[in-house]
PDB file of C-alpha atoms in Angstrom:
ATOM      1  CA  UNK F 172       0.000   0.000   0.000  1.00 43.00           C
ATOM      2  CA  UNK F 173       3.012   2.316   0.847  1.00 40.00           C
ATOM      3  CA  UNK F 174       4.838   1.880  -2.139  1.00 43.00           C
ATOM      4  CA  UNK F 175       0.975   2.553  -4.522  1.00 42.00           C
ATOM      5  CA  UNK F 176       1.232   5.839  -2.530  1.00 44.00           C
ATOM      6  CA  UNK F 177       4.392   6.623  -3.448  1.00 40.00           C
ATOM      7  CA  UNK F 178       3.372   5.848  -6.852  1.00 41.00           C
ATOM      8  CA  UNK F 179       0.818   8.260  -7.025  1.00 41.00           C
ATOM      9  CA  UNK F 180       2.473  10.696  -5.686  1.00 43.00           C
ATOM     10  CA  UNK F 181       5.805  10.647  -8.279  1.00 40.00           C
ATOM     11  CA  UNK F 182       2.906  10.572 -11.103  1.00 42.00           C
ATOM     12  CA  UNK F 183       0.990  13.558  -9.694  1.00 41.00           C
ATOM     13  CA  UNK F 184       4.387  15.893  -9.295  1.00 43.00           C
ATOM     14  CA  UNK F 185       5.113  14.850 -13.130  1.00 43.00           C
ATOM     15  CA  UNK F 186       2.157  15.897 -14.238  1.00 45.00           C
ATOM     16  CA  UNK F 187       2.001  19.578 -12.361  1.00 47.00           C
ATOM     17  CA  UNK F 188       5.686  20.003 -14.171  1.00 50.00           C
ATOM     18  CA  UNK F 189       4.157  19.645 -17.306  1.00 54.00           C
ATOM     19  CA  UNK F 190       1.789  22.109 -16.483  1.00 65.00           C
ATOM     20  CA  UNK F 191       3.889  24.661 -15.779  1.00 88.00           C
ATOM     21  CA  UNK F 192       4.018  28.620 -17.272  1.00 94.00           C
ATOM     22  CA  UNK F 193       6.927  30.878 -16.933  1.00 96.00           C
ATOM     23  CA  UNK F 194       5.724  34.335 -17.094  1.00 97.00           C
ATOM     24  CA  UNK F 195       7.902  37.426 -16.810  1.00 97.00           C
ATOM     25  CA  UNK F 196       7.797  41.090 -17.949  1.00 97.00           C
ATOM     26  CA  UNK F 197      11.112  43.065 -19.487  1.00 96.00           C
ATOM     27  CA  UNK F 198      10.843  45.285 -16.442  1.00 97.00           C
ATOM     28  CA  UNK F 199       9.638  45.605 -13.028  1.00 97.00           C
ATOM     29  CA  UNK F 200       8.600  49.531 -13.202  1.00 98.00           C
ATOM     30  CA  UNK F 201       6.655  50.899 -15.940  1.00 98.00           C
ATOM     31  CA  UNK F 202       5.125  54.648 -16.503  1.00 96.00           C
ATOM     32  CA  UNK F 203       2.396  55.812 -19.017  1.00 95.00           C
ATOM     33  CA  UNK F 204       3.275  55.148 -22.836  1.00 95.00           C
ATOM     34  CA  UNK F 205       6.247  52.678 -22.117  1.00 97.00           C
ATOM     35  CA  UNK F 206       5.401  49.090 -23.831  1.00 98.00           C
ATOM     36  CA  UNK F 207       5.170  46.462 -21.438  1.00 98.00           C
ATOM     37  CA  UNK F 208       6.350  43.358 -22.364  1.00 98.00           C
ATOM     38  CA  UNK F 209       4.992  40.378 -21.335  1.00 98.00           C
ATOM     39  CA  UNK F 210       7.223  36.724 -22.398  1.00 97.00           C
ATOM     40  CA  UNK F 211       6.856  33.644 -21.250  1.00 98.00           C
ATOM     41  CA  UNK F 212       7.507  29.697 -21.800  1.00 97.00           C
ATOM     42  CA  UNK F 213       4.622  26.707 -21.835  1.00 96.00           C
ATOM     43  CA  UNK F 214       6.206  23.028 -21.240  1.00 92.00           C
ATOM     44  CA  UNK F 215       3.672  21.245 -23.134  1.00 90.00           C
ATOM     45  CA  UNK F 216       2.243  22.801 -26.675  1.00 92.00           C
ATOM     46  CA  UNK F 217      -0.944  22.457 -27.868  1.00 92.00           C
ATOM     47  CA  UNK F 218      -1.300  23.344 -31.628  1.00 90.00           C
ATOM     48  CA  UNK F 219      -3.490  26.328 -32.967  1.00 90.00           C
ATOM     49  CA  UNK F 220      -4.276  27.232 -29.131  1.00 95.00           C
ATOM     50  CA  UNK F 221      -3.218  30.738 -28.035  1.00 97.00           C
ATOM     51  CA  UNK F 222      -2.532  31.910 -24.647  1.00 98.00           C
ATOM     52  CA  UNK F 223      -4.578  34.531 -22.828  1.00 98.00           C
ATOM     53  CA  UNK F 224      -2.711  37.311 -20.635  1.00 99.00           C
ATOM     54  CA  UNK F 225      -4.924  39.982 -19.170  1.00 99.00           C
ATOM     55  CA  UNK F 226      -3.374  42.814 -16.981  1.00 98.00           C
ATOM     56  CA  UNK F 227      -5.479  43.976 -14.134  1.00 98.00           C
ATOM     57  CA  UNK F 228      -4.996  46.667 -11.969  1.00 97.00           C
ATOM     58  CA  UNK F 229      -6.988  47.047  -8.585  1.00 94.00           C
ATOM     59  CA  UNK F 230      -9.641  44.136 -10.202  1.00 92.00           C
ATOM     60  CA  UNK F 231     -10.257  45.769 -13.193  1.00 96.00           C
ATOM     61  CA  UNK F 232      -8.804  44.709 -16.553  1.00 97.00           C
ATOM     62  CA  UNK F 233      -7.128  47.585 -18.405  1.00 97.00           C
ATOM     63  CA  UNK F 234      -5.980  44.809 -21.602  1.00 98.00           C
ATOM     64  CA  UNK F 235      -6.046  41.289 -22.910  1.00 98.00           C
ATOM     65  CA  UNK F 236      -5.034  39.704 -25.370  1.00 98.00           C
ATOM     66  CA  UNK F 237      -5.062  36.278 -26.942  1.00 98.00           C
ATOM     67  CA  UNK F 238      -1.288  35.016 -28.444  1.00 98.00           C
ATOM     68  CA  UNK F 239       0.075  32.454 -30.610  1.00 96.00           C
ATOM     69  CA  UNK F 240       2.656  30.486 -28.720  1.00 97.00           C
ATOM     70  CA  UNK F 241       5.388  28.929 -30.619  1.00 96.00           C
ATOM     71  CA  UNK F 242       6.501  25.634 -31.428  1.00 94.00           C
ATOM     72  CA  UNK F 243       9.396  26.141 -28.655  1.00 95.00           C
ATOM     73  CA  UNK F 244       6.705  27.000 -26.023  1.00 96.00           C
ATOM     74  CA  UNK F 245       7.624  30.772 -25.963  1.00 97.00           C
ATOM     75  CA  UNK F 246       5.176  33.344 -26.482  1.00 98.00           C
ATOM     76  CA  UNK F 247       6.006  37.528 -26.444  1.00 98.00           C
ATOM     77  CA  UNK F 248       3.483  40.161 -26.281  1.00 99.00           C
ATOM     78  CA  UNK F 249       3.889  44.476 -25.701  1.00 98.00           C
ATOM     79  CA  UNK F 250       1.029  46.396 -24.669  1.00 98.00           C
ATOM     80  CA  UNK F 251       1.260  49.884 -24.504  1.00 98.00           C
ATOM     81  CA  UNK F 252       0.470  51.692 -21.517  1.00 97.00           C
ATOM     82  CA  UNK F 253      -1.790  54.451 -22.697  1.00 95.00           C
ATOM     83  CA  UNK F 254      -5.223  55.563 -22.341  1.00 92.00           C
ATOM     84  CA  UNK F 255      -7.954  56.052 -19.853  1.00 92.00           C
ATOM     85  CA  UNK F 256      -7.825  52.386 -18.387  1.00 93.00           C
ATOM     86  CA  UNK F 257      -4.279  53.340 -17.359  1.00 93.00           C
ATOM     87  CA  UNK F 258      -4.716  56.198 -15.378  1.00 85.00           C
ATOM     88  CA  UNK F 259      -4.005  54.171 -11.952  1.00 93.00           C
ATOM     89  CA  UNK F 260      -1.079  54.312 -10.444  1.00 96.00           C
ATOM     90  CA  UNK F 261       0.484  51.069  -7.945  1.00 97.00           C
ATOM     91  CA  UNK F 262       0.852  47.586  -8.755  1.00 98.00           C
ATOM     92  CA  UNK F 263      -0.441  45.793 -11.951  1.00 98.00           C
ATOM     93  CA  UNK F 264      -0.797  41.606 -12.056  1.00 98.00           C
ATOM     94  CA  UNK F 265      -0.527  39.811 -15.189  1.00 98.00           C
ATOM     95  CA  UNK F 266      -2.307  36.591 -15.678  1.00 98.00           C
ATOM     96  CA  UNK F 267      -1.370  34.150 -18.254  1.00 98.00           C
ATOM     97  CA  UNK F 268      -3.833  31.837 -18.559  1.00 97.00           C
ATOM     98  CA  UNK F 269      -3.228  28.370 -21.416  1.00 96.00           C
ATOM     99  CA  UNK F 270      -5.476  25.803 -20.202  1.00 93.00           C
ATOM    100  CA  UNK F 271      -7.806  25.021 -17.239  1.00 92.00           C
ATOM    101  CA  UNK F 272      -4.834  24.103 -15.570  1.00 90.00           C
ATOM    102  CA  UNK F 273      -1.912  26.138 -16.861  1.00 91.00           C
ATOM    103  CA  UNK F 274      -2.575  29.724 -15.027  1.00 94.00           C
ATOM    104  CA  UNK F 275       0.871  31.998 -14.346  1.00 96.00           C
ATOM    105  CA  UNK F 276       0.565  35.191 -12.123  1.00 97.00           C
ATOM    106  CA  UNK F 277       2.932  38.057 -12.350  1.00 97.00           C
ATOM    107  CA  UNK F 278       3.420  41.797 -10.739  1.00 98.00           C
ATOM    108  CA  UNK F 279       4.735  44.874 -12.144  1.00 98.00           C
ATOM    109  CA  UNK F 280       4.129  48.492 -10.717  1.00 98.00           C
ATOM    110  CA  UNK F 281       3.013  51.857 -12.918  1.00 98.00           C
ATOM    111  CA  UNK F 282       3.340  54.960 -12.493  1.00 96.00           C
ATOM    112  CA  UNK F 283       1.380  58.100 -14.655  1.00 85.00           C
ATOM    113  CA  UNK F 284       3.108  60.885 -16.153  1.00 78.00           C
ATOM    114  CA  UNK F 285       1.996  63.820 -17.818  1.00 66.00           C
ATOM    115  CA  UNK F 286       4.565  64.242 -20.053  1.00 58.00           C
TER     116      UNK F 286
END
């Protein structure tokens, strides 16, 4: 019985590596009309499937967008930081979202400028 447990367990932590997203940004501090740039890496591909990020700030979404991942895994995308939905300063989560299962959180923080 110990050793079906055991088992089990090895199987499960194979399966939630496969699952795995790397998400980072090109930056950790962004202000109004840089490009953010949002790249990342999926371990397992699945073929004419894009990858949703959304950008949130304070609960709200201020973008999304839907990208092609490539046959490596990696997938790039730059929003720029203007407009209305950008007026709020603080901190900013991305969320990378492939499958049901395959969900990547990161943080960046914005600040507005006039210029």
């Amino acid at each position: 019985m110990l050793t079906l447990m055991l088992t089990i367990g090895m199987v499960f932590n194979a399966a939630e590596a496969i699952d795995q997203i790397s998400l980072s940004t090109s930056s950790d501090i962004y202000y109004s009309g840089d490009y953010v740039v949002v790249f990342g890496n999926v371990n397992t591909i699945f073929e004419n499937m894009p990858i949703t990020i959304q950008i949130y700030h304070d609960s709200n979404l201020v973008d999304v967008a839907q990208v092609v991942v490539a046959q490596d895994g990696t997938f790039v995308k730059s929003f720029n930081a203007v407009g209305q939905q950008w007026a709020g300063e603080g901190s900013y989560t991305i969320r990378a979202q492939y499958t049901p299962t395959q969900i990547a959180e990161t943080t960046f923080e914005f600040f507005y400028s006039d210029d």
